[in-house]
């Protein structure tokens, strides 16, 4: 059995979309970050780092979007969620690593500066530099989509679900997302995809609980 621990609107949406794309049956367990549920004793037994996503595979816990998504592509190869060519596969994994190690942390600095510095002035500086970096990263994603239908090129891959997370965060943070014309056109394409619609709707329902 596959069980996804996620929080509505968090980066776990990437794994949620990936899981939905596999077509396999799975369960979802909402862990509401807004209510601090990632720090409960029960959840810390699942992921001692207190982060979402986590995926339980018959009781074995996988964490980190890049790890979970890579696992799903290997477990369900017929779904072609990762390119078959080894160099393209490496490019795909490399893009997820960039999302996880650069793009996500730039948003975190803009959103939670208190985690990175003490004192109002230092936090304001961290927030500002995080916003600048996050916007530059969103622009880079836009440029990746200029000549492409999907982030990695002609085919949808697990990277697309991951890139949707940052579009949502950009919009939520008041960035002028419409200026990113390729990213915006891609987001509209994504929202028409059944797996995306289903994951987004199920997260909205979970947040209303
Ligand atoms: N690199 C990790 C990032 C995980 C992460 O930071 N998740 C955030 C949600 S976007 C979280 O659980 N935050 C809860 C907290 O820090 O208290 C991944 O891609 O899975």
JSON list of C-alpha atoms and ligand atoms in Angstrom, two decimals:
[
{"chain": "A", "resi": 1, "resn": "UNK", "atom": "CA", "xyz": [0.00, 0.00, 0.00]},
{"chain": "A", "resi": 2, "resn": "UNK", "atom": "CA", "xyz": [1.15, 3.51, -0.86]},
{"chain": "A", "resi": 3, "resn": "UNK", "atom": "CA", "xyz": [0.31, 6.26, 1.64]},
{"chain": "A", "resi": 4, "resn": "UNK", "atom": "CA", "xyz": [1.19, 9.89, 1.02]},
{"chain": "A", "resi": 5, "resn": "UNK", "atom": "CA", "xyz": [1.61, 12.32, 3.90]},
{"chain": "A", "resi": 6, "resn": "UNK", "atom": "CA", "xyz": [1.14, 15.82, 2.58]},
{"chain": "A", "resi": 7, "resn": "UNK", "atom": "CA", "xyz": [0.01, 19.32, 3.49]},
{"chain": "A", "resi": 8, "resn": "UNK", "atom": "CA", "xyz": [-2.28, 21.36, 1.23]},
{"chain": "A", "resi": 9, "resn": "UNK", "atom": "CA", "xyz": [-0.32, 23.94, -0.76]},
{"chain": "A", "resi": 10, "resn": "UNK", "atom": "CA", "xyz": [3.09, 22.64, 0.35]},
{"chain": "A", "resi": 11, "resn": "UNK", "atom": "CA", "xyz": [5.86, 21.18, -1.84]},
{"chain": "A", "resi": 12, "resn": "UNK", "atom": "CA", "xyz": [4.29, 17.75, -1.25]},
{"chain": "A", "resi": 13, "resn": "UNK", "atom": "CA", "xyz": [1.96, 18.63, -4.16]},
{"chain": "A", "resi": 14, "resn": "UNK", "atom": "CA", "xyz": [4.84, 17.51, -6.42]},
{"chain": "A", "resi": 15, "resn": "UNK", "atom": "CA", "xyz": [4.72, 13.97, -5.02]},
{"chain": "A", "resi": 16, "resn": "UNK", "atom": "CA", "xyz": [0.92, 14.04, -4.94]},
{"chain": "A", "resi": 17, "resn": "UNK", "atom": "CA", "xyz": [0.75, 14.78, -8.69]},
{"chain": "A", "resi": 18, "resn": "UNK", "atom": "CA", "xyz": [3.44, 12.17, -9.40]},
{"chain": "A", "resi": 19, "resn": "UNK", "atom": "CA", "xyz": [1.48, 9.56, -7.46]},
{"chain": "A", "resi": 20, "resn": "UNK", "atom": "CA", "xyz": [-1.75, 10.44, -9.22]},
{"chain": "A", "resi": 21, "resn": "UNK", "atom": "CA", "xyz": [0.04, 10.11, -12.59]},
{"chain": "A", "resi": 22, "resn": "UNK", "atom": "CA", "xyz": [0.97, 6.51, -11.81]},
{"chain": "A", "resi": 23, "resn": "UNK", "atom": "CA", "xyz": [-2.70, 5.52, -11.71]},
{"chain": "A", "resi": 24, "resn": "UNK", "atom": "CA", "xyz": [-1.90, 3.23, -8.75]},
{"chain": "A", "resi": 25, "resn": "UNK", "atom": "CA", "xyz": [-4.25, 3.10, -5.75]},
{"chain": "A", "resi": 26, "resn": "UNK", "atom": "CA", "xyz": [-2.98, 5.12, -2.79]},
{"chain": "A", "resi": 27, "resn": "UNK", "atom": "CA", "xyz": [-4.16, 6.66, 0.45]},
{"chain": "A", "resi": 28, "resn": "UNK", "atom": "CA", "xyz": [-3.61, 10.23, 1.58]},
{"chain": "A", "resi": 29, "resn": "UNK", "atom": "CA", "xyz": [-2.96, 11.44, 5.10]},
{"chain": "A", "resi": 30, "resn": "UNK", "atom": "CA", "xyz": [-3.15, 15.23, 5.49]},
{"chain": "A", "resi": 31, "resn": "UNK", "atom": "CA", "xyz": [-0.59, 16.69, 7.87]},
{"chain": "A", "resi": 32, "resn": "UNK", "atom": "CA", "xyz": [-1.68, 20.31, 8.27]},
{"chain": "A", "resi": 33, "resn": "UNK", "atom": "CA", "xyz": [1.42, 22.48, 8.61]},
{"chain": "A", "resi": 34, "resn": "UNK", "atom": "CA", "xyz": [-0.73, 25.46, 9.59]},
{"chain": "A", "resi": 35, "resn": "UNK", "atom": "CA", "xyz": [-1.80, 23.47, 12.66]},
{"chain": "A", "resi": 36, "resn": "UNK", "atom": "CA", "xyz": [1.73, 22.26, 13.46]},
{"chain": "A", "resi": 37, "resn": "UNK", "atom": "CA", "xyz": [0.76, 18.62, 12.78]},
{"chain": "A", "resi": 38, "resn": "UNK", "atom": "CA", "xyz": [4.24, 17.94, 11.31]},
{"chain": "A", "resi": 39, "resn": "UNK", "atom": "CA", "xyz": [5.61, 18.19, 14.85]},
{"chain": "A", "resi": 40, "resn": "UNK", "atom": "CA", "xyz": [3.27, 15.72, 16.55]},
{"chain": "A", "resi": 41, "resn": "UNK", "atom": "CA", "xyz": [4.86, 12.67, 18.16]},
{"chain": "A", "resi": 42, "resn": "UNK", "atom": "CA", "xyz": [2.89, 10.48, 15.77]},
{"chain": "A", "resi": 43, "resn": "UNK", "atom": "CA", "xyz": [4.15, 12.22, 12.62]},
{"chain": "A", "resi": 44, "resn": "UNK", "atom": "CA", "xyz": [7.75, 12.47, 13.87]},
{"chain": "A", "resi": 45, "resn": "UNK", "atom": "CA", "xyz": [7.72, 8.67, 13.90]},
{"chain": "A", "resi": 46, "resn": "UNK", "atom": "CA", "xyz": [6.99, 8.82, 10.15]},
{"chain": "A", "resi": 47, "resn": "UNK", "atom": "CA", "xyz": [9.48, 11.60, 9.33]},
{"chain": "A", "resi": 48, "resn": "UNK", "atom": "CA", "xyz": [11.71, 12.62, 12.25]},
{"chain": "A", "resi": 49, "resn": "UNK", "atom": "CA", "xyz": [12.61, 15.79, 10.30]},
{"chain": "A", "resi": 50, "resn": "UNK", "atom": "CA", "xyz": [9.01, 16.98, 10.63]},
{"chain": "A", "resi": 51, "resn": "UNK", "atom": "CA", "xyz": [8.61, 17.69, 6.92]},
{"chain": "A", "resi": 52, "resn": "UNK", "atom": "CA", "xyz": [6.21, 16.70, 4.18]},
{"chain": "A", "resi": 53, "resn": "UNK", "atom": "CA", "xyz": [6.07, 14.87, 1.85]},
{"chain": "A", "resi": 54, "resn": "UNK", "atom": "CA", "xyz": [6.61, 11.35, 3.13]},
{"chain": "A", "resi": 55, "resn": "UNK", "atom": "CA", "xyz": [5.53, 8.25, 1.25]},
{"chain": "A", "resi": 56, "resn": "UNK", "atom": "CA", "xyz": [4.94, 4.98, 3.00]},
{"chain": "A", "resi": 57, "resn": "UNK", "atom": "CA", "xyz": [5.54, 1.98, 0.72]},
{"chain": "A", "resi": 58, "resn": "UNK", "atom": "CA", "xyz": [4.13, -0.99, 2.61]},
{"chain": "A", "resi": 59, "resn": "UNK", "atom": "CA", "xyz": [5.42, 0.63, 5.80]},
{"chain": "A", "resi": 60, "resn": "UNK", "atom": "CA", "xyz": [8.83, 1.67, 4.44]},
{"chain": "A", "resi": 61, "resn": "UNK", "atom": "CA", "xyz": [9.10, 5.46, 4.56]},
{"chain": "A", "resi": 62, "resn": "UNK", "atom": "CA", "xyz": [10.53, 7.50, 1.70]},
{"chain": "A", "resi": 63, "resn": "UNK", "atom": "CA", "xyz": [11.11, 11.25, 2.09]},
{"chain": "A", "resi": 64, "resn": "UNK", "atom": "CA", "xyz": [12.21, 14.15, -0.18]},
{"chain": "A", "resi": 65, "resn": "UNK", "atom": "CA", "xyz": [10.28, 14.89, -3.37]},
{"chain": "A", "resi": 66, "resn": "UNK", "atom": "CA", "xyz": [13.27, 13.97, -5.54]},
{"chain": "A", "resi": 67, "resn": "UNK", "atom": "CA", "xyz": [13.56, 10.56, -3.86]},
{"chain": "A", "resi": 68, "resn": "UNK", "atom": "CA", "xyz": [9.83, 9.86, -3.91]},
{"chain": "A", "resi": 69, "resn": "UNK", "atom": "CA", "xyz": [9.38, 10.96, -7.52]},
{"chain": "A", "resi": 70, "resn": "UNK", "atom": "CA", "xyz": [12.40, 8.99, -8.71]},
{"chain": "A", "resi": 71, "resn": "UNK", "atom": "CA", "xyz": [11.03, 5.93, -6.91]},
{"chain": "A", "resi": 72, "resn": "UNK", "atom": "CA", "xyz": [7.63, 6.33, -8.60]},
{"chain": "A", "resi": 73, "resn": "UNK", "atom": "CA", "xyz": [9.20, 6.59, -12.06]},
{"chain": "A", "resi": 74, "resn": "UNK", "atom": "CA", "xyz": [11.19, 3.38, -11.45]},
{"chain": "A", "resi": 75, "resn": "UNK", "atom": "CA", "xyz": [8.30, 1.49, -9.92]},
{"chain": "A", "resi": 76, "resn": "UNK", "atom": "CA", "xyz": [5.88, 2.43, -12.72]},
{"chain": "A", "resi": 77, "resn": "UNK", "atom": "CA", "xyz": [8.18, 2.58, -15.79]},
{"chain": "A", "resi": 78, "resn": "UNK", "atom": "CA", "xyz": [5.30, 2.06, -18.23]},
{"chain": "A", "resi": 79, "resn": "UNK", "atom": "CA", "xyz": [3.92, 5.47, -17.22]},
{"chain": "A", "resi": 80, "resn": "UNK", "atom": "CA", "xyz": [7.03, 7.13, -18.74]},
{"chain": "A", "resi": 81, "resn": "UNK", "atom": "CA", "xyz": [7.26, 9.81, -16.08]},
{"chain": "A", "resi": 82, "resn": "UNK", "atom": "CA", "xyz": [11.04, 10.09, -16.57]},
{"chain": "A", "resi": 83, "resn": "UNK", "atom": "CA", "xyz": [12.92, 10.06, -19.90]},
{"chain": "A", "resi": 84, "resn": "UNK", "atom": "CA", "xyz": [14.41, 6.65, -20.84]},
{"chain": "A", "resi": 85, "resn": "UNK", "atom": "CA", "xyz": [17.62, 8.13, -22.25]},
{"chain": "A", "resi": 86, "resn": "UNK", "atom": "CA", "xyz": [20.25, 8.11, -19.43]},
{"chain": "A", "resi": 87, "resn": "UNK", "atom": "CA", "xyz": [21.48, 11.66, -20.11]},
{"chain": "A", "resi": 88, "resn": "UNK", "atom": "CA", "xyz": [17.90, 12.98, -20.21]},
{"chain": "A", "resi": 89, "resn": "UNK", "atom": "CA", "xyz": [17.15, 11.03, -17.04]},
{"chain": "A", "resi": 90, "resn": "UNK", "atom": "CA", "xyz": [20.13, 12.70, -15.35]},
{"chain": "A", "resi": 91, "resn": "UNK", "atom": "CA", "xyz": [18.92, 16.11, -16.57]},
{"chain": "A", "resi": 92, "resn": "UNK", "atom": "CA", "xyz": [15.51, 15.36, -15.08]},
{"chain": "A", "resi": 93, "resn": "UNK", "atom": "CA", "xyz": [16.94, 14.33, -11.69]},
{"chain": "A", "resi": 94, "resn": "UNK", "atom": "CA", "xyz": [19.33, 17.30, -11.80]},
{"chain": "A", "resi": 95, "resn": "UNK", "atom": "CA", "xyz": [16.39, 19.67, -12.30]},
{"chain": "A", "resi": 96, "resn": "UNK", "atom": "CA", "xyz": [14.61, 18.19, -9.28]},
{"chain": "A", "resi": 97, "resn": "UNK", "atom": "CA", "xyz": [17.81, 18.62, -7.24]},
{"chain": "A", "resi": 98, "resn": "UNK", "atom": "CA", "xyz": [17.94, 22.28, -8.31]},
{"chain": "A", "resi": 99, "resn": "UNK", "atom": "CA", "xyz": [14.30, 22.72, -7.30]},
{"chain": "A", "resi": 100, "resn": "UNK", "atom": "CA", "xyz": [14.97, 21.18, -3.92]},
{"chain": "A", "resi": 101, "resn": "UNK", "atom": "CA", "xyz": [18.34, 22.74, -3.11]},
{"chain": "A", "resi": 102, "resn": "UNK", "atom": "CA", "xyz": [18.03, 26.20, -4.69]},
{"chain": "A", "resi": 103, "resn": "UNK", "atom": "CA", "xyz": [14.48, 27.18, -5.70]},
{"chain": "A", "resi": 104, "resn": "UNK", "atom": "CA", "xyz": [12.65, 25.90, -2.61]},
{"chain": "A", "resi": 105, "resn": "UNK", "atom": "CA", "xyz": [15.20, 27.41, -0.15]},
{"chain": "A", "resi": 106, "resn": "UNK", "atom": "CA", "xyz": [14.99, 30.81, -1.91]},
{"chain": "A", "resi": 107, "resn": "UNK", "atom": "CA", "xyz": [11.23, 30.81, -1.25]},
{"chain": "A", "resi": 108, "resn": "UNK", "atom": "CA", "xyz": [11.80, 29.67, 2.32]},
{"chain": "A", "resi": 109, "resn": "UNK", "atom": "CA", "xyz": [14.10, 32.64, 2.95]},
{"chain": "A", "resi": 110, "resn": "UNK", "atom": "CA", "xyz": [11.44, 35.03, 1.66]},
{"chain": "A", "resi": 111, "resn": "UNK", "atom": "CA", "xyz": [8.65, 33.32, 3.57]},
{"chain": "A", "resi": 112, "resn": "UNK", "atom": "CA", "xyz": [10.28, 32.28, 6.86]},
{"chain": "A", "resi": 113, "resn": "UNK", "atom": "CA", "xyz": [13.27, 34.66, 7.33]},
{"chain": "A", "resi": 114, "resn": "UNK", "atom": "CA", "xyz": [13.12, 34.09, 11.10]},
{"chain": "A", "resi": 115, "resn": "UNK", "atom": "CA", "xyz": [14.51, 30.60, 10.47]},
{"chain": "A", "resi": 116, "resn": "UNK", "atom": "CA", "xyz": [17.67, 32.08, 8.93]},
{"chain": "A", "resi": 117, "resn": "UNK", "atom": "CA", "xyz": [18.57, 35.15, 10.98]},
{"chain": "A", "resi": 118, "resn": "UNK", "atom": "CA", "xyz": [17.94, 36.85, 14.32]},
{"chain": "A", "resi": 119, "resn": "UNK", "atom": "CA", "xyz": [16.74, 40.43, 14.64]},
{"chain": "A", "resi": 120, "resn": "UNK", "atom": "CA", "xyz": [14.38, 42.50, 12.52]},
{"chain": "A", "resi": 121, "resn": "UNK", "atom": "CA", "xyz": [16.96, 44.14, 10.25]},
{"chain": "A", "resi": 122, "resn": "UNK", "atom": "CA", "xyz": [18.76, 40.87, 9.47]},
{"chain": "A", "resi": 123, "resn": "UNK", "atom": "CA", "xyz": [15.44, 39.12, 8.82]},
{"chain": "A", "resi": 124, "resn": "UNK", "atom": "CA", "xyz": [14.30, 41.92, 6.48]},
{"chain": "A", "resi": 125, "resn": "UNK", "atom": "CA", "xyz": [17.54, 41.52, 4.52]},
{"chain": "A", "resi": 126, "resn": "UNK", "atom": "CA", "xyz": [17.14, 37.73, 4.32]},
{"chain": "A", "resi": 127, "resn": "UNK", "atom": "CA", "xyz": [13.53, 38.16, 3.19]},
{"chain": "A", "resi": 128, "resn": "UNK", "atom": "CA", "xyz": [14.50, 40.64, 0.48]},
{"chain": "A", "resi": 129, "resn": "UNK", "atom": "CA", "xyz": [17.36, 38.54, -0.86]},
{"chain": "A", "resi": 130, "resn": "UNK", "atom": "CA", "xyz": [15.10, 35.45, -0.78]},
{"chain": "A", "resi": 131, "resn": "UNK", "atom": "CA", "xyz": [12.42, 37.28, -2.79]},
{"chain": "A", "resi": 132, "resn": "UNK", "atom": "CA", "xyz": [15.00, 38.42, -5.37]},
{"chain": "A", "resi": 133, "resn": "UNK", "atom": "CA", "xyz": [16.45, 34.91, -5.74]},
{"chain": "A", "resi": 134, "resn": "UNK", "atom": "CA", "xyz": [13.03, 33.27, -5.86]},
{"chain": "A", "resi": 135, "resn": "UNK", "atom": "CA", "xyz": [11.89, 35.65, -8.61]},
{"chain": "A", "resi": 136, "resn": "UNK", "atom": "CA", "xyz": [15.11, 35.00, -10.59]},
{"chain": "A", "resi": 137, "resn": "UNK", "atom": "CA", "xyz": [14.47, 31.26, -10.22]},
{"chain": "A", "resi": 138, "resn": "UNK", "atom": "CA", "xyz": [10.88, 31.65, -11.45]},
{"chain": "A", "resi": 139, "resn": "UNK", "atom": "CA", "xyz": [12.24, 33.55, -14.45]},
{"chain": "A", "resi": 140, "resn": "UNK", "atom": "CA", "xyz": [14.67, 30.72, -15.14]},
{"chain": "A", "resi": 141, "resn": "UNK", "atom": "CA", "xyz": [11.82, 28.18, -15.07]},
{"chain": "A", "resi": 142, "resn": "UNK", "atom": "CA", "xyz": [9.94, 30.46, -17.49]},
{"chain": "A", "resi": 143, "resn": "UNK", "atom": "CA", "xyz": [12.93, 30.44, -19.84]},
{"chain": "A", "resi": 144, "resn": "UNK", "atom": "CA", "xyz": [13.06, 26.61, -19.67]},
{"chain": "A", "resi": 145, "resn": "UNK", "atom": "CA", "xyz": [9.48, 26.60, -20.96]},
{"chain": "A", "resi": 146, "resn": "UNK", "atom": "CA", "xyz": [9.92, 29.19, -23.74]},
{"chain": "A", "resi": 147, "resn": "UNK", "atom": "CA", "xyz": [10.38, 26.65, -26.52]},
{"chain": "A", "resi": 148, "resn": "UNK", "atom": "CA", "xyz": [8.92, 23.64, -24.74]},
{"chain": "A", "resi": 149, "resn": "UNK", "atom": "CA", "xyz": [5.53, 22.24, -23.95]},
{"chain": "A", "resi": 150, "resn": "UNK", "atom": "CA", "xyz": [6.78, 20.65, -20.71]},
{"chain": "A", "resi": 151, "resn": "UNK", "atom": "CA", "xyz": [9.68, 21.55, -18.42]},
{"chain": "A", "resi": 152, "resn": "UNK", "atom": "CA", "xyz": [12.02, 18.85, -19.75]},
{"chain": "A", "resi": 153, "resn": "UNK", "atom": "CA", "xyz": [10.95, 19.25, -23.39]},
{"chain": "A", "resi": 154, "resn": "UNK", "atom": "CA", "xyz": [8.29, 17.48, -25.40]},
{"chain": "A", "resi": 155, "resn": "UNK", "atom": "CA", "xyz": [7.17, 14.99, -22.77]},
{"chain": "A", "resi": 156, "resn": "UNK", "atom": "CA", "xyz": [5.48, 15.45, -19.41]},
{"chain": "A", "resi": 157, "resn": "UNK", "atom": "CA", "xyz": [7.71, 14.20, -16.57]},
{"chain": "A", "resi": 158, "resn": "UNK", "atom": "CA", "xyz": [7.57, 14.22, -12.77]},
{"chain": "A", "resi": 159, "resn": "UNK", "atom": "CA", "xyz": [9.46, 17.53, -12.92]},
{"chain": "A", "resi": 160, "resn": "UNK", "atom": "CA", "xyz": [6.29, 19.24, -14.18]},
{"chain": "A", "resi": 161, "resn": "UNK", "atom": "CA", "xyz": [4.32, 18.50, -11.01]},
{"chain": "A", "resi": 162, "resn": "UNK", "atom": "CA", "xyz": [7.24, 19.87, -8.99]},
{"chain": "A", "resi": 163, "resn": "UNK", "atom": "CA", "xyz": [7.41, 23.11, -11.05]},
{"chain": "A", "resi": 164, "resn": "UNK", "atom": "CA", "xyz": [3.70, 23.71, -10.35]},
{"chain": "A", "resi": 165, "resn": "UNK", "atom": "CA", "xyz": [4.47, 24.11, -6.64]},
{"chain": "A", "resi": 166, "resn": "UNK", "atom": "CA", "xyz": [6.60, 27.18, -7.33]},
{"chain": "A", "resi": 167, "resn": "UNK", "atom": "CA", "xyz": [4.09, 28.75, -9.69]},
{"chain": "A", "resi": 168, "resn": "UNK", "atom": "CA", "xyz": [1.52, 28.54, -6.88]},
{"chain": "A", "resi": 169, "resn": "UNK", "atom": "CA", "xyz": [3.92, 30.00, -4.32]},
{"chain": "A", "resi": 170, "resn": "UNK", "atom": "CA", "xyz": [4.85, 32.83, -6.71]},
{"chain": "A", "resi": 171, "resn": "UNK", "atom": "CA", "xyz": [1.19, 33.71, -7.24]},
{"chain": "A", "resi": 172, "resn": "UNK", "atom": "CA", "xyz": [0.48, 33.47, -3.51]},
{"chain": "A", "resi": 173, "resn": "UNK", "atom": "CA", "xyz": [3.41, 35.80, -2.74]},
{"chain": "A", "resi": 174, "resn": "UNK", "atom": "CA", "xyz": [2.14, 38.47, -5.13]},
{"chain": "A", "resi": 175, "resn": "UNK", "atom": "CA", "xyz": [4.80, 38.11, -7.86]},
{"chain": "A", "resi": 176, "resn": "UNK", "atom": "CA", "xyz": [3.68, 39.27, -11.32]},
{"chain": "A", "resi": 177, "resn": "UNK", "atom": "CA", "xyz": [3.34, 35.71, -12.62]},
{"chain": "A", "resi": 178, "resn": "UNK", "atom": "CA", "xyz": [1.53, 36.82, -15.80]},
{"chain": "A", "resi": 179, "resn": "UNK", "atom": "CA", "xyz": [4.82, 38.45, -16.93]},
{"chain": "A", "resi": 180, "resn": "UNK", "atom": "CA", "xyz": [6.19, 34.90, -17.14]},
{"chain": "A", "resi": 181, "resn": "UNK", "atom": "CA", "xyz": [4.23, 34.10, -20.28]},
{"chain": "A", "resi": 182, "resn": "UNK", "atom": "CA", "xyz": [5.61, 30.61, -20.99]},
{"chain": "A", "resi": 183, "resn": "UNK", "atom": "CA", "xyz": [5.31, 29.52, -17.34]},
{"chain": "A", "resi": 184, "resn": "UNK", "atom": "CA", "xyz": [1.74, 30.90, -17.22]},
{"chain": "A", "resi": 185, "resn": "UNK", "atom": "CA", "xyz": [0.68, 29.15, -20.45]},
{"chain": "A", "resi": 186, "resn": "UNK", "atom": "CA", "xyz": [2.20, 25.91, -19.11]},
{"chain": "A", "resi": 187, "resn": "UNK", "atom": "CA", "xyz": [0.37, 26.37, -15.77]},
{"chain": "A", "resi": 188, "resn": "UNK", "atom": "CA", "xyz": [-2.91, 26.64, -17.68]},
{"chain": "A", "resi": 189, "resn": "UNK", "atom": "CA", "xyz": [-2.04, 23.41, -19.56]},
{"chain": "A", "resi": 190, "resn": "UNK", "atom": "CA", "xyz": [-1.16, 21.72, -16.28]},
{"chain": "A", "resi": 191, "resn": "UNK", "atom": "CA", "xyz": [-4.45, 22.69, -14.66]},
{"chain": "A", "resi": 192, "resn": "UNK", "atom": "CA", "xyz": [-6.32, 20.87, -17.44]},
{"chain": "A", "resi": 193, "resn": "UNK", "atom": "CA", "xyz": [-4.46, 17.61, -16.75]},
{"chain": "A", "resi": 194, "resn": "UNK", "atom": "CA", "xyz": [-6.71, 15.13, -14.88]},
{"chain": "A", "resi": 195, "resn": "UNK", "atom": "CA", "xyz": [-3.96, 14.13, -12.42]},
{"chain": "A", "resi": 196, "resn": "UNK", "atom": "CA", "xyz": [-3.31, 17.76, -11.53]},
{"chain": "A", "resi": 197, "resn": "UNK", "atom": "CA", "xyz": [-6.99, 18.66, -11.21]},
{"chain": "A", "resi": 198, "resn": "UNK", "atom": "CA", "xyz": [-7.56, 15.67, -8.94]},
{"chain": "A", "resi": 199, "resn": "UNK", "atom": "CA", "xyz": [-4.54, 16.33, -6.69]},
{"chain": "A", "resi": 200, "resn": "UNK", "atom": "CA", "xyz": [-5.27, 20.05, -6.39]},
{"chain": "A", "resi": 201, "resn": "UNK", "atom": "CA", "xyz": [-8.96, 19.42, -5.61]},
{"chain": "A", "resi": 202, "resn": "UNK", "atom": "CA", "xyz": [-8.17, 16.78, -3.03]},
{"chain": "A", "resi": 203, "resn": "UNK", "atom": "CA", "xyz": [-5.69, 19.17, -1.33]},
{"chain": "A", "resi": 204, "resn": "UNK", "atom": "CA", "xyz": [-8.33, 21.94, -1.31]},
{"chain": "A", "resi": 205, "resn": "UNK", "atom": "CA", "xyz": [-10.79, 19.55, 0.35]},
{"chain": "A", "resi": 206, "resn": "UNK", "atom": "CA", "xyz": [-8.19, 18.56, 2.94]},
{"chain": "A", "resi": 207, "resn": "UNK", "atom": "CA", "xyz": [-7.45, 22.20, 3.80]},
{"chain": "A", "resi": 208, "resn": "UNK", "atom": "CA", "xyz": [-11.15, 22.85, 4.34]},
{"chain": "A", "resi": 209, "resn": "UNK", "atom": "CA", "xyz": [-11.26, 20.14, 7.04]},
{"chain": "B", "resi": 1, "resn": "LIG", "atom": "N1", "xyz": [13.60, 19.07, 0.21]},
{"chain": "B", "resi": 1, "resn": "LIG", "atom": "C1", "xyz": [12.39, 18.62, 0.84]},
{"chain": "B", "resi": 1, "resn": "LIG", "atom": "C2", "xyz": [11.68, 19.81, 1.47]},
{"chain": "B", "resi": 1, "resn": "LIG", "atom": "C3", "xyz": [10.61, 19.39, 2.43]},
{"chain": "B", "resi": 1, "resn": "LIG", "atom": "C4", "xyz": [10.01, 20.61, 3.12]},
{"chain": "B", "resi": 1, "resn": "LIG", "atom": "O1", "xyz": [10.73, 21.55, 3.51]},
{"chain": "B", "resi": 1, "resn": "LIG", "atom": "N2", "xyz": [8.70, 20.60, 3.31]},
{"chain": "B", "resi": 1, "resn": "LIG", "atom": "C5", "xyz": [8.04, 21.70, 3.96]},
{"chain": "B", "resi": 1, "resn": "LIG", "atom": "C6", "xyz": [6.72, 22.01, 3.24]},
{"chain": "B", "resi": 1, "resn": "LIG", "atom": "S1", "xyz": [6.97, 22.78, 1.69]},
{"chain": "B", "resi": 1, "resn": "LIG", "atom": "C7", "xyz": [7.68, 21.31, 5.38]},
{"chain": "B", "resi": 1, "resn": "LIG", "atom": "O2", "xyz": [7.28, 20.20, 5.64]},
{"chain": "B", "resi": 1, "resn": "LIG", "atom": "N3", "xyz": [7.81, 22.26, 6.31]},
{"chain": "B", "resi": 1, "resn": "LIG", "atom": "C8", "xyz": [7.40, 22.07, 7.67]},
{"chain": "B", "resi": 1, "resn": "LIG", "atom": "C9", "xyz": [8.32, 22.76, 8.63]},
{"chain": "B", "resi": 1, "resn": "LIG", "atom": "O3", "xyz": [9.41, 23.16, 8.22]},
{"chain": "B", "resi": 1, "resn": "LIG", "atom": "O4", "xyz": [7.93, 22.88, 9.79]},
{"chain": "B", "resi": 1, "resn": "LIG", "atom": "C10", "xyz": [11.52, 17.90, -0.20]},
{"chain": "B", "resi": 1, "resn": "LIG", "atom": "O5", "xyz": [11.61, 18.21, -1.38]},
{"chain": "B", "resi": 1, "resn": "LIG", "atom": "O6", "xyz": [10.78, 16.98, 0.15]}
]
